[in-house]
């Protein structure tokens, strides 16, 4: 392979912060990953991260939006959702009681994904979930 070519492909989508846009984000993810064994898991992750952006940040307020990025390489499918911030706390994985009605979303995402990373910027948060294309033994991560 030539040093300036890449097998990684990247897509992006910006959505207004309306609840019905979560289904659009799922459909977009499903269409891009059609035929991939990771499509169902990716669709669930995007659904949860998009809903969190709308419910818990300024993305869901008037004139708000959230942004998705989907990167596919031979080793990983990376899904990122960037919100518009506006909250005093960063997204985090919480281990809730069995009866809890809220606070389980990122825990579910972290259970499905091989790695979840939260990036903070002055404009909001980006949550990236990575799904490895091949199962790795002993919890190893690609470099």
mmCIF file of C-alpha atoms in Angstrom:
data_model
loop_
_atom_site.group_PDB
_atom_site.id
_atom_site.type_symbol
_atom_site.label_atom_id
_atom_site.label_comp_id
_atom_site.label_asym_id
_atom_site.label_seq_id
_atom_site.Cartn_x
_atom_site.Cartn_y
_atom_site.Cartn_z
ATOM 1 C CA UNK A 1 0.000 0.000 0.000
ATOM 2 C CA UNK A 2 1.223 3.476 -0.781
ATOM 3 C CA UNK A 3 2.160 5.538 2.275
ATOM 4 C CA UNK A 4 -0.387 8.262 1.439
ATOM 5 C CA UNK A 5 -3.389 6.028 0.958
ATOM 6 C CA UNK A 6 -5.599 4.699 3.669
ATOM 7 C CA UNK A 7 -8.152 1.979 3.962
ATOM 8 C CA UNK A 8 -9.994 3.986 6.620
ATOM 9 C CA UNK A 9 -13.277 5.543 5.529
ATOM 10 C CA UNK A 10 -14.992 8.318 7.492
ATOM 11 C CA UNK A 11 -18.567 9.639 7.354
ATOM 12 C CA UNK A 12 -20.181 12.533 9.197
ATOM 13 C CA UNK A 13 -23.736 13.634 9.911
ATOM 14 C CA UNK A 14 -25.088 16.704 11.715
ATOM 15 C CA UNK A 15 -28.570 16.547 13.194
ATOM 16 C CA UNK A 16 -30.841 19.114 14.826
ATOM 17 C CA UNK A 17 -31.414 18.321 18.494
ATOM 18 C CA UNK A 18 -34.898 16.867 18.090
ATOM 19 C CA UNK A 19 -35.827 13.449 19.543
ATOM 20 C CA UNK A 20 -36.902 12.133 16.130
ATOM 21 C CA UNK A 21 -33.339 12.633 14.899
ATOM 22 C CA UNK A 22 -32.225 9.640 16.983
ATOM 23 C CA UNK A 23 -34.002 7.323 14.542
ATOM 24 C CA UNK A 24 -32.319 9.150 11.653
ATOM 25 C CA UNK A 25 -28.914 8.604 13.303
ATOM 26 C CA UNK A 26 -29.685 4.884 13.736
ATOM 27 C CA UNK A 27 -30.832 4.522 10.126
ATOM 28 C CA UNK A 28 -27.726 6.368 8.853
ATOM 29 C CA UNK A 29 -25.464 4.059 10.864
ATOM 30 C CA UNK A 30 -27.338 0.944 9.736
ATOM 31 C CA UNK A 31 -27.131 2.021 6.078
ATOM 32 C CA UNK A 32 -23.383 2.626 6.207
ATOM 33 C CA UNK A 33 -22.676 -0.641 8.023
ATOM 34 C CA UNK A 34 -25.113 -2.751 6.008
ATOM 35 C CA UNK A 35 -23.804 -6.322 5.914
ATOM 36 C CA UNK A 36 -21.324 -5.826 8.754
ATOM 37 C CA UNK A 37 -21.581 -8.118 11.788
ATOM 38 C CA UNK A 38 -21.081 -4.961 13.905
ATOM 39 C CA UNK A 39 -24.059 -3.081 12.421
ATOM 40 C CA UNK A 40 -26.562 -3.956 15.147
ATOM 41 C CA UNK A 41 -24.206 -3.081 18.008
ATOM 42 C CA UNK A 42 -23.188 0.160 16.282
ATOM 43 C CA UNK A 43 -26.813 1.137 15.731
ATOM 44 C CA UNK A 44 -27.599 0.599 19.420
ATOM 45 C CA UNK A 45 -24.552 2.629 20.497
ATOM 46 C CA UNK A 46 -25.386 5.535 18.186
ATOM 47 C CA UNK A 47 -28.968 5.501 19.407
ATOM 48 C CA UNK A 48 -27.910 5.756 23.043
ATOM 49 C CA UNK A 49 -25.220 8.394 22.489
ATOM 50 C CA UNK A 50 -27.527 10.532 20.323
ATOM 51 C CA UNK A 51 -30.349 10.329 22.857
ATOM 52 C CA UNK A 52 -27.937 11.310 25.634
ATOM 53 C CA UNK A 53 -26.798 14.350 23.646
ATOM 54 C CA UNK A 54 -30.399 15.498 23.188
ATOM 55 C CA UNK A 55 -31.562 14.768 26.736
ATOM 56 C CA UNK A 56 -28.588 15.898 28.784
ATOM 57 C CA UNK A 57 -26.892 18.753 26.911
ATOM 58 C CA UNK A 58 -27.597 21.995 25.085
ATOM 59 C CA UNK A 59 -27.908 19.910 21.892
ATOM 60 C CA UNK A 60 -31.532 19.209 22.811
ATOM 61 C CA UNK A 61 -32.414 22.845 23.432
ATOM 62 C CA UNK A 62 -33.747 25.309 20.898
ATOM 63 C CA UNK A 63 -31.452 25.572 17.853
ATOM 64 C CA UNK A 64 -29.200 22.848 19.289
ATOM 65 C CA UNK A 65 -27.618 20.044 17.303
ATOM 66 C CA UNK A 66 -25.390 17.016 17.657
ATOM 67 C CA UNK A 67 -22.840 15.586 15.284
ATOM 68 C CA UNK A 68 -21.947 12.022 14.417
ATOM 69 C CA UNK A 69 -18.786 10.585 12.928
ATOM 70 C CA UNK A 70 -18.332 7.016 11.796
ATOM 71 C CA UNK A 71 -14.868 5.728 10.903
ATOM 72 C CA UNK A 72 -14.279 2.245 9.534
ATOM 73 C CA UNK A 73 -10.897 0.593 9.157
ATOM 74 C CA UNK A 74 -9.931 -3.059 8.830
ATOM 75 C CA UNK A 75 -9.342 -3.134 12.611
ATOM 76 C CA UNK A 76 -12.075 -0.981 14.150
ATOM 77 C CA UNK A 77 -15.421 0.741 13.722
ATOM 78 C CA UNK A 78 -15.349 4.002 15.683
ATOM 79 C CA UNK A 79 -18.585 5.861 16.426
ATOM 80 C CA UNK A 80 -18.457 9.393 17.834
ATOM 81 C CA UNK A 81 -21.241 11.703 18.948
ATOM 82 C CA UNK A 82 -20.389 15.316 19.737
ATOM 83 C CA UNK A 83 -22.837 17.418 21.741
ATOM 84 C CA UNK A 84 -23.002 21.139 22.422
ATOM 85 C CA UNK A 85 -22.163 20.907 26.125
ATOM 86 C CA UNK A 86 -23.952 23.258 28.471
ATOM 87 C CA UNK A 87 -23.747 20.957 31.459
ATOM 88 C CA UNK A 88 -21.394 21.162 34.389
ATOM 89 C CA UNK A 89 -20.495 17.482 34.347
ATOM 90 C CA UNK A 90 -18.851 15.235 31.782
ATOM 91 C CA UNK A 91 -20.558 12.082 30.552
ATOM 92 C CA UNK A 92 -19.440 9.102 32.639
ATOM 93 C CA UNK A 93 -20.204 5.449 33.083
ATOM 94 C CA UNK A 94 -22.288 4.882 36.187
ATOM 95 C CA UNK A 95 -23.159 1.584 37.819
ATOM 96 C CA UNK A 96 -26.765 1.999 38.845
ATOM 97 C CA UNK A 97 -28.999 -0.073 41.077
ATOM 98 C CA UNK A 98 -31.118 -2.659 39.285
ATOM 99 C CA UNK A 99 -34.247 -0.563 39.915
ATOM 100 C CA UNK A 100 -32.747 2.733 38.634
ATOM 101 C CA UNK A 101 -34.640 4.378 35.794
ATOM 102 C CA UNK A 102 -31.790 6.651 34.611
ATOM 103 C CA UNK A 103 -28.017 6.597 34.334
ATOM 104 C CA UNK A 104 -27.553 3.265 32.582
ATOM 105 C CA UNK A 105 -26.882 4.429 29.021
ATOM 106 C CA UNK A 106 -23.113 4.823 29.017
ATOM 107 C CA UNK A 107 -22.807 1.678 31.116
ATOM 108 C CA UNK A 108 -24.634 -0.200 28.392
ATOM 109 C CA UNK A 109 -22.445 1.395 25.703
ATOM 110 C CA UNK A 110 -19.293 0.423 27.599
ATOM 111 C CA UNK A 111 -20.572 -3.152 27.913
ATOM 112 C CA UNK A 112 -21.107 -3.398 24.142
ATOM 113 C CA UNK A 113 -18.064 -1.476 22.899
ATOM 114 C CA UNK A 114 -14.472 -2.596 23.295
ATOM 115 C CA UNK A 115 -13.457 0.904 24.368
ATOM 116 C CA UNK A 116 -15.302 4.147 25.217
ATOM 117 C CA UNK A 117 -13.496 7.491 25.417
ATOM 118 C CA UNK A 118 -14.936 10.873 26.457
ATOM 119 C CA UNK A 119 -13.241 14.001 25.103
ATOM 120 C CA UNK A 120 -13.975 17.423 26.582
ATOM 121 C CA UNK A 121 -13.652 20.682 24.667
ATOM 122 C CA UNK A 122 -14.854 24.214 25.227
ATOM 123 C CA UNK A 123 -17.751 23.492 22.850
ATOM 124 C CA UNK A 124 -19.039 20.276 24.400
ATOM 125 C CA UNK A 125 -18.223 16.596 24.718
ATOM 126 C CA UNK A 126 -17.412 13.892 22.218
ATOM 127 C CA UNK A 127 -18.080 10.309 23.229
ATOM 128 C CA UNK A 128 -16.348 7.749 21.031
ATOM 129 C CA UNK A 129 -17.135 4.045 21.160
ATOM 130 C CA UNK A 130 -14.874 1.593 19.381
ATOM 131 C CA UNK A 131 -15.868 -1.843 18.150
ATOM 132 C CA UNK A 132 -12.955 -4.047 17.129
ATOM 133 C CA UNK A 133 -13.542 -6.016 13.952
ATOM 134 C CA UNK A 134 -11.843 -9.097 15.403
ATOM 135 C CA UNK A 135 -12.131 -10.263 18.978
ATOM 136 C CA UNK A 136 -8.883 -9.729 20.847
ATOM 137 C CA UNK A 137 -7.636 -12.184 23.422
ATOM 138 C CA UNK A 138 -6.656 -11.104 26.934
ATOM 139 C CA UNK A 139 -8.222 -7.652 26.520
ATOM 140 C CA UNK A 140 -5.481 -6.419 24.198
ATOM 141 C CA UNK A 141 -5.943 -3.186 22.274
ATOM 142 C CA UNK A 142 -4.525 -2.328 18.881
ATOM 143 C CA UNK A 143 -1.747 0.246 18.873
#
